mmCIF file with all atom_site columns, C-alpha atoms in Angstrom:
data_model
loop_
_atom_site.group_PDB
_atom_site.id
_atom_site.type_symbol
_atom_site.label_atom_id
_atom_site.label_alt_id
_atom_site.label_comp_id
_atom_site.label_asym_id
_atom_site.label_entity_id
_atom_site.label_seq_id
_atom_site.pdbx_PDB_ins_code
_atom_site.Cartn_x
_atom_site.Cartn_y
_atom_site.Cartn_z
_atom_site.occupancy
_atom_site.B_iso_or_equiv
_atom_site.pdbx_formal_charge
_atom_site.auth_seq_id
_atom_site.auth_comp_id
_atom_site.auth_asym_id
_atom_site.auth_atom_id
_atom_site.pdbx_PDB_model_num
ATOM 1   C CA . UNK S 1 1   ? 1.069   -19.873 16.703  1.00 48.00 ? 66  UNK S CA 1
ATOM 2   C CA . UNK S 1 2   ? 2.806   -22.849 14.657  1.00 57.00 ? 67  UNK S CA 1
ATOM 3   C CA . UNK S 1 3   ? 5.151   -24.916 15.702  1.00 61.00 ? 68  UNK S CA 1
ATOM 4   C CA . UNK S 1 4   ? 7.141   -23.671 12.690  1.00 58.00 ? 69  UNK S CA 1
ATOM 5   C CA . UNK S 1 5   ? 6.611   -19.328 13.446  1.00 50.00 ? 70  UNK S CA 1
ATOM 6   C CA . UNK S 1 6   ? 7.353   -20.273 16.989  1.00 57.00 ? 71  UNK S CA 1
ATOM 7   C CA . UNK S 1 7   ? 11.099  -21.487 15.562  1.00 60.00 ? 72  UNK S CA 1
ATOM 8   C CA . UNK S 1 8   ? 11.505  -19.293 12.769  1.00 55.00 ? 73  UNK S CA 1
ATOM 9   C CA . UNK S 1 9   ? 10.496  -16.195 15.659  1.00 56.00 ? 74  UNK S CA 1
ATOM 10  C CA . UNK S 1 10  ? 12.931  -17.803 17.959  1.00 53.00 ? 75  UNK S CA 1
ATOM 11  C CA . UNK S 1 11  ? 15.792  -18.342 15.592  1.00 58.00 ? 76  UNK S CA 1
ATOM 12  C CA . UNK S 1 12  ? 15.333  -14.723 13.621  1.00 57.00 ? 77  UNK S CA 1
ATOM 13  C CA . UNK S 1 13  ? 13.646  -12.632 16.800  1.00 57.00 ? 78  UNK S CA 1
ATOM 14  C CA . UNK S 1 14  ? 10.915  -11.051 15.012  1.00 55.00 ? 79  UNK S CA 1
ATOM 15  C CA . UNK S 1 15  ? 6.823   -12.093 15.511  1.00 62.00 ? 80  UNK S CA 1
ATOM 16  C CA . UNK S 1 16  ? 4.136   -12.421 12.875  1.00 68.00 ? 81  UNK S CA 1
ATOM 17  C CA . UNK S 1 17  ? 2.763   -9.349  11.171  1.00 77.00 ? 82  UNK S CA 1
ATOM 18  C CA . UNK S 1 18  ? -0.846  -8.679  11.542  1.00 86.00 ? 83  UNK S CA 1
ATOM 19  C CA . UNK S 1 19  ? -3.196  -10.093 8.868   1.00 92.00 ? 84  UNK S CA 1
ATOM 20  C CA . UNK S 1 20  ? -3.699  -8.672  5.892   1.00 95.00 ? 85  UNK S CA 1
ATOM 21  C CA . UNK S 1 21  ? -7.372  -8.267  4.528   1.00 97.00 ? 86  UNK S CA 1
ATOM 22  C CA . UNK S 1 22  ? -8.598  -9.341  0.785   1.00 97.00 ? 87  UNK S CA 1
ATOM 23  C CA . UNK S 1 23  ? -10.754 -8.591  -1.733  1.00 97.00 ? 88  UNK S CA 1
ATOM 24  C CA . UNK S 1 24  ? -14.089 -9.132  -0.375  1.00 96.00 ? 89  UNK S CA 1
ATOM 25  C CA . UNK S 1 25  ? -13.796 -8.250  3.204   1.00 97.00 ? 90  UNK S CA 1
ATOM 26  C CA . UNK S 1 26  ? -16.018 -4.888  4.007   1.00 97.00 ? 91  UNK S CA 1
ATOM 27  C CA . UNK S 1 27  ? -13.509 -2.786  5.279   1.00 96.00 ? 92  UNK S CA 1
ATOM 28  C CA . UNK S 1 28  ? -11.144 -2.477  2.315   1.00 98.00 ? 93  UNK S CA 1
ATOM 29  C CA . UNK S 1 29  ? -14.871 -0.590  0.435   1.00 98.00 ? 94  UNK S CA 1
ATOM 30  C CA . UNK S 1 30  ? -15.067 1.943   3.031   1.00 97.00 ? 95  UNK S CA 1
ATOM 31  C CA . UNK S 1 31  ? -13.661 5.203   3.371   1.00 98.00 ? 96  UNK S CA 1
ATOM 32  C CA . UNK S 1 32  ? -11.495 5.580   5.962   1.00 98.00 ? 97  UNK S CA 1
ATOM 33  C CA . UNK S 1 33  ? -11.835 7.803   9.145   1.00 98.00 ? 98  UNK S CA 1
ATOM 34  C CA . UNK S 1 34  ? -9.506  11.251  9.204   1.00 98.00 ? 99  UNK S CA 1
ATOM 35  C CA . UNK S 1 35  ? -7.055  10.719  12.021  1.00 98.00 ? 100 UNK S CA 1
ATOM 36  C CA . UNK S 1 36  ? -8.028  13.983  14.807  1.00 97.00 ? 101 UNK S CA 1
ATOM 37  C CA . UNK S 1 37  ? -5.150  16.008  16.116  1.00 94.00 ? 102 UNK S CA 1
ATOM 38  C CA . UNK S 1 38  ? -5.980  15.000  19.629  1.00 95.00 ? 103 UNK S CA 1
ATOM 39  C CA . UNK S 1 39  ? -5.895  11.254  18.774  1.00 96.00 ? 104 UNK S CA 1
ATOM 40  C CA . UNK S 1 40  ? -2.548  11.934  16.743  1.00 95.00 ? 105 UNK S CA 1
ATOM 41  C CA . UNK S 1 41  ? -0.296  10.228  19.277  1.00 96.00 ? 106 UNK S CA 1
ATOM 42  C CA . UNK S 1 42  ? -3.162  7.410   20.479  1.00 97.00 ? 107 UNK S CA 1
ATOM 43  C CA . UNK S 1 43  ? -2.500  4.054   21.283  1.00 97.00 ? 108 UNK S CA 1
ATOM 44  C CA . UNK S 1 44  ? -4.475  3.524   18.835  1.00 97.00 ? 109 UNK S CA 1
ATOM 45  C CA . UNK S 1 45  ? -2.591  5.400   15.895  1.00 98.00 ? 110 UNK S CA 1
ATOM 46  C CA . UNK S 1 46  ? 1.261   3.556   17.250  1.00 97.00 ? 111 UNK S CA 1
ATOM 47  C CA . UNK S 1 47  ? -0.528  0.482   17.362  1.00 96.00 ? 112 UNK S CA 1
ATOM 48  C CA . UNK S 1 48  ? -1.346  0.749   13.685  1.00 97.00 ? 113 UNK S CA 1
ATOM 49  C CA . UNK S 1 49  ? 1.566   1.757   12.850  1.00 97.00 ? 114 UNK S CA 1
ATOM 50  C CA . UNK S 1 50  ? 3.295   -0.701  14.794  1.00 95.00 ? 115 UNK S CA 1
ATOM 51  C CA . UNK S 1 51  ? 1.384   -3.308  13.002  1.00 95.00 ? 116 UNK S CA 1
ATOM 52  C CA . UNK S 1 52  ? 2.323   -1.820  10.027  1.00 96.00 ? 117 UNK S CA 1
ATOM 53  C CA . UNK S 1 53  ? 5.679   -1.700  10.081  1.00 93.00 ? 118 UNK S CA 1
ATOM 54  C CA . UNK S 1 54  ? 5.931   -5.288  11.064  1.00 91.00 ? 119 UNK S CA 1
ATOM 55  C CA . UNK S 1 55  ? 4.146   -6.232  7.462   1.00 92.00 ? 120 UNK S CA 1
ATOM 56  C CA . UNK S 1 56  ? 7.303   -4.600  5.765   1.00 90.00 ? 121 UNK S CA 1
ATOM 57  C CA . UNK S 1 57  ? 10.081  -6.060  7.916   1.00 85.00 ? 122 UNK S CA 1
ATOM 58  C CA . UNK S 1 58  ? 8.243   -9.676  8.016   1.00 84.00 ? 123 UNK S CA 1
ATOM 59  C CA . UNK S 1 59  ? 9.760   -12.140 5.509   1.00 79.00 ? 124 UNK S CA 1
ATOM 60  C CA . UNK S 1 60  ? 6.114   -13.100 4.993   1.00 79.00 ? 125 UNK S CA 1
ATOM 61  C CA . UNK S 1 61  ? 5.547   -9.735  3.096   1.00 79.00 ? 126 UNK S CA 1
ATOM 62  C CA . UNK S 1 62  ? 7.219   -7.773  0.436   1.00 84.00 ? 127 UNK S CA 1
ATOM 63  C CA . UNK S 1 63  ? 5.313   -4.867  -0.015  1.00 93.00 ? 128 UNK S CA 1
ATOM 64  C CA . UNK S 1 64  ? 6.426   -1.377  -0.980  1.00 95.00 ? 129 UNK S CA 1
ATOM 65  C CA . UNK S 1 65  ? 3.229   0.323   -0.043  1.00 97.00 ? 130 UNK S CA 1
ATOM 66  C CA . UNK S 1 66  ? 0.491   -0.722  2.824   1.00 98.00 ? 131 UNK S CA 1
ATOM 67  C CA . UNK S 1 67  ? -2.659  0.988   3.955   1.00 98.00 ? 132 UNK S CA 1
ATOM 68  C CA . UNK S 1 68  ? -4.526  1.107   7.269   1.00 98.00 ? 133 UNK S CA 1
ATOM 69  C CA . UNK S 1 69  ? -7.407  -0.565  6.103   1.00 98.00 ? 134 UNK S CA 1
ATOM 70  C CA . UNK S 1 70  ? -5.367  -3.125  4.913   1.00 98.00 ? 135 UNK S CA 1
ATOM 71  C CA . UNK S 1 71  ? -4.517  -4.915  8.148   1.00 97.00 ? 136 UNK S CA 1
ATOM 72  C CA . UNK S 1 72  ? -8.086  -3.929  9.362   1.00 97.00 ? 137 UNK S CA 1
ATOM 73  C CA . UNK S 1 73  ? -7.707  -0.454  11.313  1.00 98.00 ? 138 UNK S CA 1
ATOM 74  C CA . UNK S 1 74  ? -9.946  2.328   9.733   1.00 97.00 ? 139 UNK S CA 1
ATOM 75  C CA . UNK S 1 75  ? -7.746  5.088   9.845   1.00 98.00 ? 140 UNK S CA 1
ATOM 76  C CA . UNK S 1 76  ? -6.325  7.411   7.294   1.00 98.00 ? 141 UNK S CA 1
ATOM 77  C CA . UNK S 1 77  ? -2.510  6.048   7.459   1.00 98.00 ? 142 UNK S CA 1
ATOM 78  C CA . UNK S 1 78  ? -0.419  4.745   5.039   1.00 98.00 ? 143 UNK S CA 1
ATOM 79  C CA . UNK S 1 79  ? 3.249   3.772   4.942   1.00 98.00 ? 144 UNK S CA 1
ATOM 80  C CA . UNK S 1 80  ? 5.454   3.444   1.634   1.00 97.00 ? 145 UNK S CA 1
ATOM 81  C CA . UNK S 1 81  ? 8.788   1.972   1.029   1.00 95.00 ? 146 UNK S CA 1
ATOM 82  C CA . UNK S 1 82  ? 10.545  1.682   -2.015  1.00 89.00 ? 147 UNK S CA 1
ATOM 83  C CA . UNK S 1 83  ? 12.307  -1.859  -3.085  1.00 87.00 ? 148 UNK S CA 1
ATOM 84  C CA . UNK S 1 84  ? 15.829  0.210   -2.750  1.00 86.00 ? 149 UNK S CA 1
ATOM 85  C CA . UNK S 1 85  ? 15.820  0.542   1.065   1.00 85.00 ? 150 UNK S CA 1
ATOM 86  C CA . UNK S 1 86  ? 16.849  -1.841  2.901   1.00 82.00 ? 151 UNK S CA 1
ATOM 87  C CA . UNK S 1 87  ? 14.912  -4.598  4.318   1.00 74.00 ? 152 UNK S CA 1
ATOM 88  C CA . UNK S 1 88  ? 15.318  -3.894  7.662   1.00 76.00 ? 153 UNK S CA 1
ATOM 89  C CA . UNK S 1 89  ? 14.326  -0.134  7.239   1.00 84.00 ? 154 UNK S CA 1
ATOM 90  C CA . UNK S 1 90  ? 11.170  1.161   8.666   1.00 90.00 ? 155 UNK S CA 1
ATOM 91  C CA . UNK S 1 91  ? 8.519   2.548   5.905   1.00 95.00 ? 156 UNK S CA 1
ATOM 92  C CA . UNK S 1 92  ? 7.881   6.073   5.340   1.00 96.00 ? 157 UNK S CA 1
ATOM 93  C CA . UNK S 1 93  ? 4.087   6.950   7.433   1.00 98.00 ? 158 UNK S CA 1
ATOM 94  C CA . UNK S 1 94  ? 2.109   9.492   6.189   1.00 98.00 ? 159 UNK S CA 1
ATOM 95  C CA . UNK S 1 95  ? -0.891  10.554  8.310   1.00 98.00 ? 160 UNK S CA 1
ATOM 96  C CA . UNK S 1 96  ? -4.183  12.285  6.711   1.00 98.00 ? 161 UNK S CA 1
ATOM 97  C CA . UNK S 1 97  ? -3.018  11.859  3.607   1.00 98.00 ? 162 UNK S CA 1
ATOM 98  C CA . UNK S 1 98  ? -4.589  14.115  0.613   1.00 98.00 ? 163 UNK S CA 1
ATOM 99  C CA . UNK S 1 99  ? -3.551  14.355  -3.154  1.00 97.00 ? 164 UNK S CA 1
ATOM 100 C CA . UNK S 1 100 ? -3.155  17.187  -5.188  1.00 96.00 ? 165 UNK S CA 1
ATOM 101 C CA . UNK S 1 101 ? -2.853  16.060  -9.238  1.00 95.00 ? 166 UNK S CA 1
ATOM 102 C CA . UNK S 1 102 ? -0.740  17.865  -10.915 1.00 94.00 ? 167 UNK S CA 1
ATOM 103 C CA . UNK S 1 103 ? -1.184  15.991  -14.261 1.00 93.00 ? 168 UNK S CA 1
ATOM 104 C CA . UNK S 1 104 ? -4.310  15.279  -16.385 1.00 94.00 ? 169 UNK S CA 1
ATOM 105 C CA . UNK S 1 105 ? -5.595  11.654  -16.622 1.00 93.00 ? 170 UNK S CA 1
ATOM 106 C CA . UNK S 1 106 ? -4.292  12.212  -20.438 1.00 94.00 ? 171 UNK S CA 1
ATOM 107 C CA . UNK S 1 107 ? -0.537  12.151  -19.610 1.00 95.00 ? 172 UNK S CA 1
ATOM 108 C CA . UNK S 1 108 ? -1.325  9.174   -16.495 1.00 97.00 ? 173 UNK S CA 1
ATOM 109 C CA . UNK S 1 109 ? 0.512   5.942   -17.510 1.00 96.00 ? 174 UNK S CA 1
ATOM 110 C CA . UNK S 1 110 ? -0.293  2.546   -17.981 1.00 97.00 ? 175 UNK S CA 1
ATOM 111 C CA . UNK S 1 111 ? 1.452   -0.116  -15.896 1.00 96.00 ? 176 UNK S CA 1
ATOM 112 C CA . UNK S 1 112 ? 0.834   -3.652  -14.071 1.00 96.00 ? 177 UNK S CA 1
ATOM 113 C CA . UNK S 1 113 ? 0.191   -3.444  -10.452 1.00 96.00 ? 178 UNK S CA 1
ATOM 114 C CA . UNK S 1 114 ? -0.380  -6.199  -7.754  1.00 96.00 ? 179 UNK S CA 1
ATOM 115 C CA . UNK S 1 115 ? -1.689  -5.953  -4.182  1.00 97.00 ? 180 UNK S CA 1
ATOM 116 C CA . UNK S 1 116 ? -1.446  -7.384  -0.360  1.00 96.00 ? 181 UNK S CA 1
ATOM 117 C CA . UNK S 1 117 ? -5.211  -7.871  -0.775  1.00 97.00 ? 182 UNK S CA 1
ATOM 118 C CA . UNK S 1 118 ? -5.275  -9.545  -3.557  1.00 96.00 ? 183 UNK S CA 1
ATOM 119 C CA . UNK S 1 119 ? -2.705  -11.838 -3.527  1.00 94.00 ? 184 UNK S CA 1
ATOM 120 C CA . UNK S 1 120 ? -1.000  -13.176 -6.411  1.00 95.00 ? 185 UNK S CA 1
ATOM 121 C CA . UNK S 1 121 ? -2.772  -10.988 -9.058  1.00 96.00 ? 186 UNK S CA 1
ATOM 122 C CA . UNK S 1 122 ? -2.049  -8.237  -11.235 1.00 96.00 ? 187 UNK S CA 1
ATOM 123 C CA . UNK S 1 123 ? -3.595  -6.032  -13.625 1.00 97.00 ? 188 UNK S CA 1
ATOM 124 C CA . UNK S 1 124 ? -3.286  -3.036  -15.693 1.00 97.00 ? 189 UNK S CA 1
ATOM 125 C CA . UNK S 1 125 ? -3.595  0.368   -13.955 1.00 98.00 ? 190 UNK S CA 1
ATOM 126 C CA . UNK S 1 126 ? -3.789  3.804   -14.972 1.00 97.00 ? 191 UNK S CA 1
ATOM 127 C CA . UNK S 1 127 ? -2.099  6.126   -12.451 1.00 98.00 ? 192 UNK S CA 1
ATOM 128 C CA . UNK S 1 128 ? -0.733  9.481   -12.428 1.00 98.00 ? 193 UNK S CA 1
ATOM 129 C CA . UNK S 1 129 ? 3.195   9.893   -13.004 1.00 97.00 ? 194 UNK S CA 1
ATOM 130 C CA . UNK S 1 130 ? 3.386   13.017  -11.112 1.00 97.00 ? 195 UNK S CA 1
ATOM 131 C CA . UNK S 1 131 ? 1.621   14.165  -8.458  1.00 97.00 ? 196 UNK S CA 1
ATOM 132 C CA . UNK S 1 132 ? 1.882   15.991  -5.096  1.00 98.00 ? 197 UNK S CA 1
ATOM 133 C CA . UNK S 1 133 ? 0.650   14.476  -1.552  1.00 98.00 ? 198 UNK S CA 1
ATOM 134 C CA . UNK S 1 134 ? 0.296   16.266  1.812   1.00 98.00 ? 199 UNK S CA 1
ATOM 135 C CA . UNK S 1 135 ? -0.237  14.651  5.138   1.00 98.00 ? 200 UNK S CA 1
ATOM 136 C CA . UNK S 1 136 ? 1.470   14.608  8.777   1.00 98.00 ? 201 UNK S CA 1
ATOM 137 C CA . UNK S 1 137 ? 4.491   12.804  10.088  1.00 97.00 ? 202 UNK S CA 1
ATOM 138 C CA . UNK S 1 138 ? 4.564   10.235  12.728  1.00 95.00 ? 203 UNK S CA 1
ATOM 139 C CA . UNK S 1 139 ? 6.005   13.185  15.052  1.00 95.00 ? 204 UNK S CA 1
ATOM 140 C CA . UNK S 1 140 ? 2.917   15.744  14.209  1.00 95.00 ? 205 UNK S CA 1
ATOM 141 C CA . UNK S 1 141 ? 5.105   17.346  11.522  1.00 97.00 ? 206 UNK S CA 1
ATOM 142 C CA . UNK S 1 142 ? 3.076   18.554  7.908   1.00 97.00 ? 207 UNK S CA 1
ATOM 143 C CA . UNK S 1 143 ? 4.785   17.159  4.979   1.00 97.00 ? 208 UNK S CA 1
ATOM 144 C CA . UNK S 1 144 ? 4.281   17.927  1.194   1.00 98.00 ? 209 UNK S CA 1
ATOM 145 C CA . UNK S 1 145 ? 5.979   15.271  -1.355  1.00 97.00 ? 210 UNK S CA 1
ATOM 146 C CA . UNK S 1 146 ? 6.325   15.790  -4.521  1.00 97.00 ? 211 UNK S CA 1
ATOM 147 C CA . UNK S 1 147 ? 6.369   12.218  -5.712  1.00 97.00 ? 212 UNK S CA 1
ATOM 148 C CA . UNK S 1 148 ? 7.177   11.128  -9.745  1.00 96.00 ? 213 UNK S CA 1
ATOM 149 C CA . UNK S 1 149 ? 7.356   7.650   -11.103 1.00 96.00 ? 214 UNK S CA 1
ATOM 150 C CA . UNK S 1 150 ? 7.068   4.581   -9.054  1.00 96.00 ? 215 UNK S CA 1
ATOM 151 C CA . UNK S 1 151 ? 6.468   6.434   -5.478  1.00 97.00 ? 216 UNK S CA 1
ATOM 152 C CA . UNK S 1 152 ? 3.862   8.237   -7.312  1.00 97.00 ? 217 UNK S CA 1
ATOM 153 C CA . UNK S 1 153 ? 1.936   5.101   -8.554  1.00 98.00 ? 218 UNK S CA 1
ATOM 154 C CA . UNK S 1 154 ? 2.671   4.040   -4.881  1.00 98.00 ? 219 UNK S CA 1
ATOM 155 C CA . UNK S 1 155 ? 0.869   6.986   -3.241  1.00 98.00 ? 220 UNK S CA 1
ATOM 156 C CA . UNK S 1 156 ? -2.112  7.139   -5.677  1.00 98.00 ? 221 UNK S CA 1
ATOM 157 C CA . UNK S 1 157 ? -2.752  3.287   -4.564  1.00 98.00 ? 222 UNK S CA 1
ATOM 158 C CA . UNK S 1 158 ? -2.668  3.242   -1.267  1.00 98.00 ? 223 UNK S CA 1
ATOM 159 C CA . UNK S 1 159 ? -4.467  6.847   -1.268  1.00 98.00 ? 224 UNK S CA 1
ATOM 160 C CA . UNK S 1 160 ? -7.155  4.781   -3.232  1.00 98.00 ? 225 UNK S CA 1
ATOM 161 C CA . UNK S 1 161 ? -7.308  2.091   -0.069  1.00 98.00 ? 226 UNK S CA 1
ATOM 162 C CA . UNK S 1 162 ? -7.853  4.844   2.144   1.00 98.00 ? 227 UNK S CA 1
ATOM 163 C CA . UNK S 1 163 ? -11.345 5.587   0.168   1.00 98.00 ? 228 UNK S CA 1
ATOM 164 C CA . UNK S 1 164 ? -12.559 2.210   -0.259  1.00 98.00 ? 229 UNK S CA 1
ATOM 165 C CA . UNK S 1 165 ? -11.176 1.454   -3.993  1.00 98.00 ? 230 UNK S CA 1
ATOM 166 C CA . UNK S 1 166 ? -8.687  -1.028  -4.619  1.00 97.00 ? 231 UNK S CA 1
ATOM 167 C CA . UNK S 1 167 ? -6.490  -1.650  -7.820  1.00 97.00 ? 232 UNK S CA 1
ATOM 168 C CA . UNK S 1 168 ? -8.791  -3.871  -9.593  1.00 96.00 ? 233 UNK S CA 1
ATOM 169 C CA . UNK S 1 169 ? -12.079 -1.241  -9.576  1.00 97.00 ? 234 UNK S CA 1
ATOM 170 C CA . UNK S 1 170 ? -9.237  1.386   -11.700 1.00 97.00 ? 235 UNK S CA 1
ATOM 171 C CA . UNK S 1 171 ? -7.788  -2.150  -13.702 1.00 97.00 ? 236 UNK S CA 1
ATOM 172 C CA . UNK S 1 172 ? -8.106  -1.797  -18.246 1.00 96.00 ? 237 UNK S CA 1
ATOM 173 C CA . UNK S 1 173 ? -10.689 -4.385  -19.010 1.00 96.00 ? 238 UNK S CA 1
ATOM 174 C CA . UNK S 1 174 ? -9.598  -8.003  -19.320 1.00 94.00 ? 239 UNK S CA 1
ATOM 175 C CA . UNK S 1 175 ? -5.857  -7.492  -17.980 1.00 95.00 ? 240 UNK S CA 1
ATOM 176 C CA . UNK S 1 176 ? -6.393  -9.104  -14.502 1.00 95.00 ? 241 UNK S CA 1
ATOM 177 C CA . UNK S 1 177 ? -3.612  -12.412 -14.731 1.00 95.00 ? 242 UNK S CA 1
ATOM 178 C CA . UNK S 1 178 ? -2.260  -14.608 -11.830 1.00 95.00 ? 243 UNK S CA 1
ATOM 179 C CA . UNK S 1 179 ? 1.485   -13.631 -11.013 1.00 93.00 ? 244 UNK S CA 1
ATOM 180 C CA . UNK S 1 180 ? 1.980   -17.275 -12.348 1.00 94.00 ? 245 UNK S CA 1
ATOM 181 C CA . UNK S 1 181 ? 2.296   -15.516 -16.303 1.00 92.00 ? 246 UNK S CA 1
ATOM 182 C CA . UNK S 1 182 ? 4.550   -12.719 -15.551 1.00 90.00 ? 247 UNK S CA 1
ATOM 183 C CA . UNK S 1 183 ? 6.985   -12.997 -18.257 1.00 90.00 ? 248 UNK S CA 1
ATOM 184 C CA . UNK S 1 184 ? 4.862   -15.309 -20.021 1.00 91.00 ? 249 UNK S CA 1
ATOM 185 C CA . UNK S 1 185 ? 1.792   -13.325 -21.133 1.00 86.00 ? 250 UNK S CA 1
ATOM 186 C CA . UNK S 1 186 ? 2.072   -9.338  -21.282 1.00 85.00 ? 251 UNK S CA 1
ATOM 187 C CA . UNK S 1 187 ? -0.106  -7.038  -22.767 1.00 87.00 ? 252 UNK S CA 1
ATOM 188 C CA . UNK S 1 188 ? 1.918   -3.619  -23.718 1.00 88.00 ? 253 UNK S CA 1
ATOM 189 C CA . UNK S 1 189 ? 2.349   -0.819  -21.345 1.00 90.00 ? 254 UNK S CA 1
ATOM 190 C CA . UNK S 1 190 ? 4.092   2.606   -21.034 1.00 83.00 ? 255 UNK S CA 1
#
């Protein structure tokens, strides 16, 4: 650990969040493994969790969605928080997830999306604006959300991480820019 973590830990009293994979490394292109009901409450599973949460309340990180995979577990978990919360809230986890689509790819809409594993790039992505996700609580519970704008765009990508895709194999052709040109260069969206 730096000299520098070591103070800002020290001073602020939280640790560094686990690593978070990029583009390239194996694990983000394979599906991941469907969490069993007898391993629900593993140290395993609250270890990734664990890990997870401390990528959304580091002030290395600013995501609003992150996927087991992601930080190199190979579990079916994801955890979602939307930029309204506050900082210091824990993420929604969602356990086994599974989509149902309630809209046809017709209607999905067209808007630029970045990623934690690939860092300071963003690209054009077609996702649903509606659509309806079940999976299990932290506590065992089943949960069905109907999610609709942002938190549905949300779902659909980190659903994607947890079957080996990542935003740039769903990107429009020739959108991919460096978070340098937002503002500067936009192609039109919905």
């Amino acid at each position: 650990m730096s000299f520098l973590w070591r103070s800002l830990a020290a001073a602020f009293g939280f640790s560094r969040p686990p690593r978070i994979l990029q583009v390239g490394h194996p694990l983000l292109r394979v599906p991941s493994r469907t969490v069993s009901r007898e391993e629900m409450f593993s140290e395993e599973v609250k270890s990734t969790i664990s890990k997870m949460n401390s990528v959304f309340t580091s002030p290395l990180h600013r995501p609003v969605g992150l996927a087991a995979p992601q930080i190199g577990s190979p579990l079916r978990i994801i955890a979602f928080k939307l930029p309204d919360q506050p900082r210091t809230s824990l993420p929604t986890v969602l356990i086994n997830p599974v989509i149902e689509m309630i809209e046809a790819e017709e209607k999905w809409t067209r808007q630029y999306e970045s990623c934690e594993s690939m860092q300071y790039y963003n690209a054009i992505v077609r996702r649903p604006n509606r659509l309806q996700v079940r999976g299990i609580r932290q506590d065992g519970s089943c949960v069905k959300l109907d999610a609709k704008g942002f938190l549905a765009r949300i779902l659909h990508h980190e659903i994607d991480h947890l079957d080996g895709m990542v935003f740039a194999d769903r990107m429009e052709p020739k959108s991919i820019r460096h978070d340098n040109y937002i503002g500067k260069f936009e192609l039109p969206v919905d």
